[in-house]
């Protein structure tokens, strides 16, 4: 018999997968990201951060700074980083499951790394995401506490 924590984890995983599928289908059909993709990806990050007992505001700030919540490759082309958390291929393969190009896997991995190691994986971009952290806390705290 599954305990409450296991059942809760399965429910969160199911919700995360369903929302991700909907986002993917919308992008595929329209040929572009939906207008509210930022909010939807932000909510996926919040759900996953809460599931893993990580700081959702810090996760949001890092993802915003790294990719503006987009599931894209590194724009500068200087690394193999990909997704909302701009996770390097070697980092993903050594620490996470799935594919870093699948948004829910990227989010799960990013939040896992944040929970396990703190912000060290994003230390080079600290000057960019740290100021966002304070702003994000003010702007997104009502969303975080509402989910």
mmCIF file of C-alpha atoms in Angstrom:
data_model
loop_
_atom_site.group_PDB
_atom_site.id
_atom_site.type_symbol
_atom_site.label_atom_id
_atom_site.label_comp_id
_atom_site.label_asym_id
_atom_site.label_seq_id
_atom_site.Cartn_x
_atom_site.Cartn_y
_atom_site.Cartn_z
ATOM 1 C CA UNK A 1 0.000 0.000 0.000
ATOM 2 C CA UNK A 2 1.287 3.433 -0.933
ATOM 3 C CA UNK A 3 1.832 5.987 1.805
ATOM 4 C CA UNK A 4 0.613 9.560 1.625
ATOM 5 C CA UNK A 5 4.022 10.866 0.504
ATOM 6 C CA UNK A 6 4.250 8.287 -2.345
ATOM 7 C CA UNK A 7 0.695 9.046 -3.476
ATOM 8 C CA UNK A 8 1.362 12.790 -3.381
ATOM 9 C CA UNK A 9 4.528 12.330 -5.448
ATOM 10 C CA UNK A 10 2.634 10.309 -8.064
ATOM 11 C CA UNK A 11 -0.107 12.940 -8.260
ATOM 12 C CA UNK A 12 2.471 15.737 -8.727
ATOM 13 C CA UNK A 13 4.314 13.687 -11.363
ATOM 14 C CA UNK A 14 1.058 13.071 -13.230
ATOM 15 C CA UNK A 15 0.067 16.751 -13.118
ATOM 16 C CA UNK A 16 3.540 17.832 -14.232
ATOM 17 C CA UNK A 17 3.480 15.387 -17.144
ATOM 18 C CA UNK A 18 -0.017 16.406 -18.218
ATOM 19 C CA UNK A 19 0.758 20.121 -18.184
ATOM 20 C CA UNK A 20 4.000 19.522 -20.057
ATOM 21 C CA UNK A 21 2.184 17.490 -22.708
ATOM 22 C CA UNK A 22 -0.372 20.247 -23.155
ATOM 23 C CA UNK A 23 2.419 22.837 -23.517
ATOM 24 C CA UNK A 24 4.185 20.689 -26.082
ATOM 25 C CA UNK A 25 1.010 20.128 -28.088
ATOM 26 C CA UNK A 26 0.166 23.827 -28.088
ATOM 27 C CA UNK A 27 3.647 24.718 -29.279
ATOM 28 C CA UNK A 28 3.519 22.026 -31.948
ATOM 29 C CA UNK A 29 0.105 23.049 -33.264
ATOM 30 C CA UNK A 30 0.751 26.785 -33.225
ATOM 31 C CA UNK A 31 4.386 26.665 -34.255
ATOM 32 C CA UNK A 32 5.244 28.954 -31.346
ATOM 33 C CA UNK A 33 5.120 29.089 -27.606
ATOM 34 C CA UNK A 34 1.704 29.889 -26.137
ATOM 35 C CA UNK A 35 1.306 33.453 -24.886
ATOM 36 C CA UNK A 36 1.170 32.296 -21.282
ATOM 37 C CA UNK A 37 4.081 29.807 -21.535
ATOM 38 C CA UNK A 38 6.089 31.735 -18.945
ATOM 39 C CA UNK A 39 3.346 31.342 -16.359
ATOM 40 C CA UNK A 40 2.745 27.693 -17.225
ATOM 41 C CA UNK A 41 6.436 26.784 -17.014
ATOM 42 C CA UNK A 42 6.683 28.840 -13.836
ATOM 43 C CA UNK A 43 3.857 26.814 -12.337
ATOM 44 C CA UNK A 44 5.571 23.563 -13.352
ATOM 45 C CA UNK A 45 8.713 24.774 -11.573
ATOM 46 C CA UNK A 46 6.745 25.741 -8.460
ATOM 47 C CA UNK A 47 5.004 22.356 -8.334
ATOM 48 C CA UNK A 48 8.270 20.476 -8.743
ATOM 49 C CA UNK A 49 10.097 22.646 -6.193
ATOM 50 C CA UNK A 50 7.359 22.053 -3.650
ATOM 51 C CA UNK A 51 7.398 18.323 -4.422
ATOM 52 C CA UNK A 52 11.140 18.166 -3.813
ATOM 53 C CA UNK A 53 11.030 20.615 -0.874
ATOM 54 C CA UNK A 54 13.281 23.112 -2.663
ATOM 55 C CA UNK A 55 13.030 26.909 -2.733
ATOM 56 C CA UNK A 56 10.507 27.650 -5.518
ATOM 57 C CA UNK A 57 11.392 31.349 -5.701
ATOM 58 C CA UNK A 58 15.089 30.581 -6.191
ATOM 59 C CA UNK A 59 14.194 27.976 -8.827
ATOM 60 C CA UNK A 60 12.029 30.550 -10.631
ATOM 61 C CA UNK A 61 14.746 33.207 -10.479
ATOM 62 C CA UNK A 62 17.397 30.876 -11.901
ATOM 63 C CA UNK A 63 15.140 29.602 -14.676
ATOM 64 C CA UNK A 64 14.054 33.127 -15.565
ATOM 65 C CA UNK A 65 17.657 34.294 -15.786
ATOM 66 C CA UNK A 66 18.916 31.236 -17.648
ATOM 67 C CA UNK A 67 16.226 30.862 -20.317
ATOM 68 C CA UNK A 68 13.267 33.152 -19.595
ATOM 69 C CA UNK A 69 11.430 29.867 -18.798
ATOM 70 C CA UNK A 70 11.979 28.556 -22.328
ATOM 71 C CA UNK A 71 12.914 25.010 -23.293
ATOM 72 C CA UNK A 72 15.722 26.073 -25.639
ATOM 73 C CA UNK A 73 19.430 25.413 -26.216
ATOM 74 C CA UNK A 74 22.070 27.828 -24.983
ATOM 75 C CA UNK A 75 21.525 30.950 -27.090
ATOM 76 C CA UNK A 76 25.183 31.931 -27.180
ATOM 77 C CA UNK A 77 26.075 28.500 -28.523
ATOM 78 C CA UNK A 78 29.018 28.365 -26.148
ATOM 79 C CA UNK A 79 27.925 25.240 -24.302
ATOM 80 C CA UNK A 80 25.673 22.212 -24.478
ATOM 81 C CA UNK A 81 23.282 23.778 -21.933
ATOM 82 C CA UNK A 82 19.596 23.242 -22.613
ATOM 83 C CA UNK A 83 16.157 23.958 -21.195
ATOM 84 C CA UNK A 84 14.636 26.171 -18.539
ATOM 85 C CA UNK A 85 17.591 25.554 -16.210
ATOM 86 C CA UNK A 86 20.230 25.458 -18.998
ATOM 87 C CA UNK A 87 21.606 22.134 -17.772
ATOM 88 C CA UNK A 88 24.812 20.879 -19.358
ATOM 89 C CA UNK A 89 24.606 17.511 -21.069
ATOM 90 C CA UNK A 90 27.327 15.986 -18.865
ATOM 91 C CA UNK A 91 25.642 17.286 -15.698
ATOM 92 C CA UNK A 92 22.291 15.849 -16.739
ATOM 93 C CA UNK A 93 23.707 12.462 -17.715
ATOM 94 C CA UNK A 94 25.636 12.184 -14.446
ATOM 95 C CA UNK A 95 22.791 13.174 -12.144
ATOM 96 C CA UNK A 96 19.341 12.895 -13.693
ATOM 97 C CA UNK A 97 16.960 10.604 -15.566
ATOM 98 C CA UNK A 98 15.152 11.114 -18.849
ATOM 99 C CA UNK A 99 16.118 13.729 -21.412
ATOM 100 C CA UNK A 100 17.185 17.266 -20.627
ATOM 101 C CA UNK A 101 15.305 18.354 -23.772
ATOM 102 C CA UNK A 102 12.002 17.184 -22.272
ATOM 103 C CA UNK A 103 10.773 20.128 -20.237
ATOM 104 C CA UNK A 104 9.516 18.152 -17.238
ATOM 105 C CA UNK A 105 12.780 16.176 -17.047
ATOM 106 C CA UNK A 106 14.782 19.404 -17.270
ATOM 107 C CA UNK A 107 12.711 20.963 -14.505
ATOM 108 C CA UNK A 108 12.952 17.872 -12.290
ATOM 109 C CA UNK A 109 16.715 17.787 -12.804
ATOM 110 C CA UNK A 110 17.184 21.520 -12.236
ATOM 111 C CA UNK A 111 15.180 21.461 -9.029
ATOM 112 C CA UNK A 112 16.961 18.277 -7.886
ATOM 113 C CA UNK A 113 20.380 19.883 -8.451
ATOM 114 C CA UNK A 114 19.227 23.052 -6.700
ATOM 115 C CA UNK A 115 17.936 21.079 -3.709
ATOM 116 C CA UNK A 116 21.019 18.846 -3.502
ATOM 117 C CA UNK A 117 23.828 21.307 -4.293
ATOM 118 C CA UNK A 118 22.316 24.754 -3.838
ATOM 119 C CA UNK A 119 22.965 27.330 -6.555
ATOM 120 C CA UNK A 120 26.529 26.141 -7.333
ATOM 121 C CA UNK A 121 25.558 24.849 -10.791
ATOM 122 C CA UNK A 122 24.525 28.397 -11.712
ATOM 123 C CA UNK A 123 27.375 30.283 -9.975
ATOM 124 C CA UNK A 124 28.620 31.805 -13.249
ATOM 125 C CA UNK A 125 25.261 33.444 -13.828
ATOM 126 C CA UNK A 126 24.893 34.630 -10.215
ATOM 127 C CA UNK A 127 25.122 38.336 -11.179
ATOM 128 C CA UNK A 128 22.116 37.820 -13.465
ATOM 129 C CA UNK A 129 19.768 35.692 -11.353
ATOM 130 C CA UNK A 130 20.490 37.005 -7.858
ATOM 131 C CA UNK A 131 18.856 40.424 -8.475
ATOM 132 C CA UNK A 132 15.903 38.579 -9.997
ATOM 133 C CA UNK A 133 15.569 36.507 -6.809
ATOM 134 C CA UNK A 134 14.479 39.537 -4.783
ATOM 135 C CA UNK A 135 12.164 40.796 -7.527
ATOM 136 C CA UNK A 136 10.780 37.290 -8.082
ATOM 137 C CA UNK A 137 10.043 36.861 -4.412
ATOM 138 C CA UNK A 138 7.860 39.952 -4.494
ATOM 139 C CA UNK A 139 6.179 39.214 -7.849
ATOM 140 C CA UNK A 140 5.683 35.450 -7.567
ATOM 141 C CA UNK A 141 5.173 34.829 -3.847
ATOM 142 C CA UNK A 142 1.377 34.993 -4.209
ATOM 143 C CA UNK A 143 1.553 32.402 -7.010
ATOM 144 C CA UNK A 144 3.887 30.123 -5.042
ATOM 145 C CA UNK A 145 1.702 30.182 -1.967
ATOM 146 C CA UNK A 146 -1.449 29.682 -4.053
ATOM 147 C CA UNK A 147 -0.327 26.404 -5.660
#
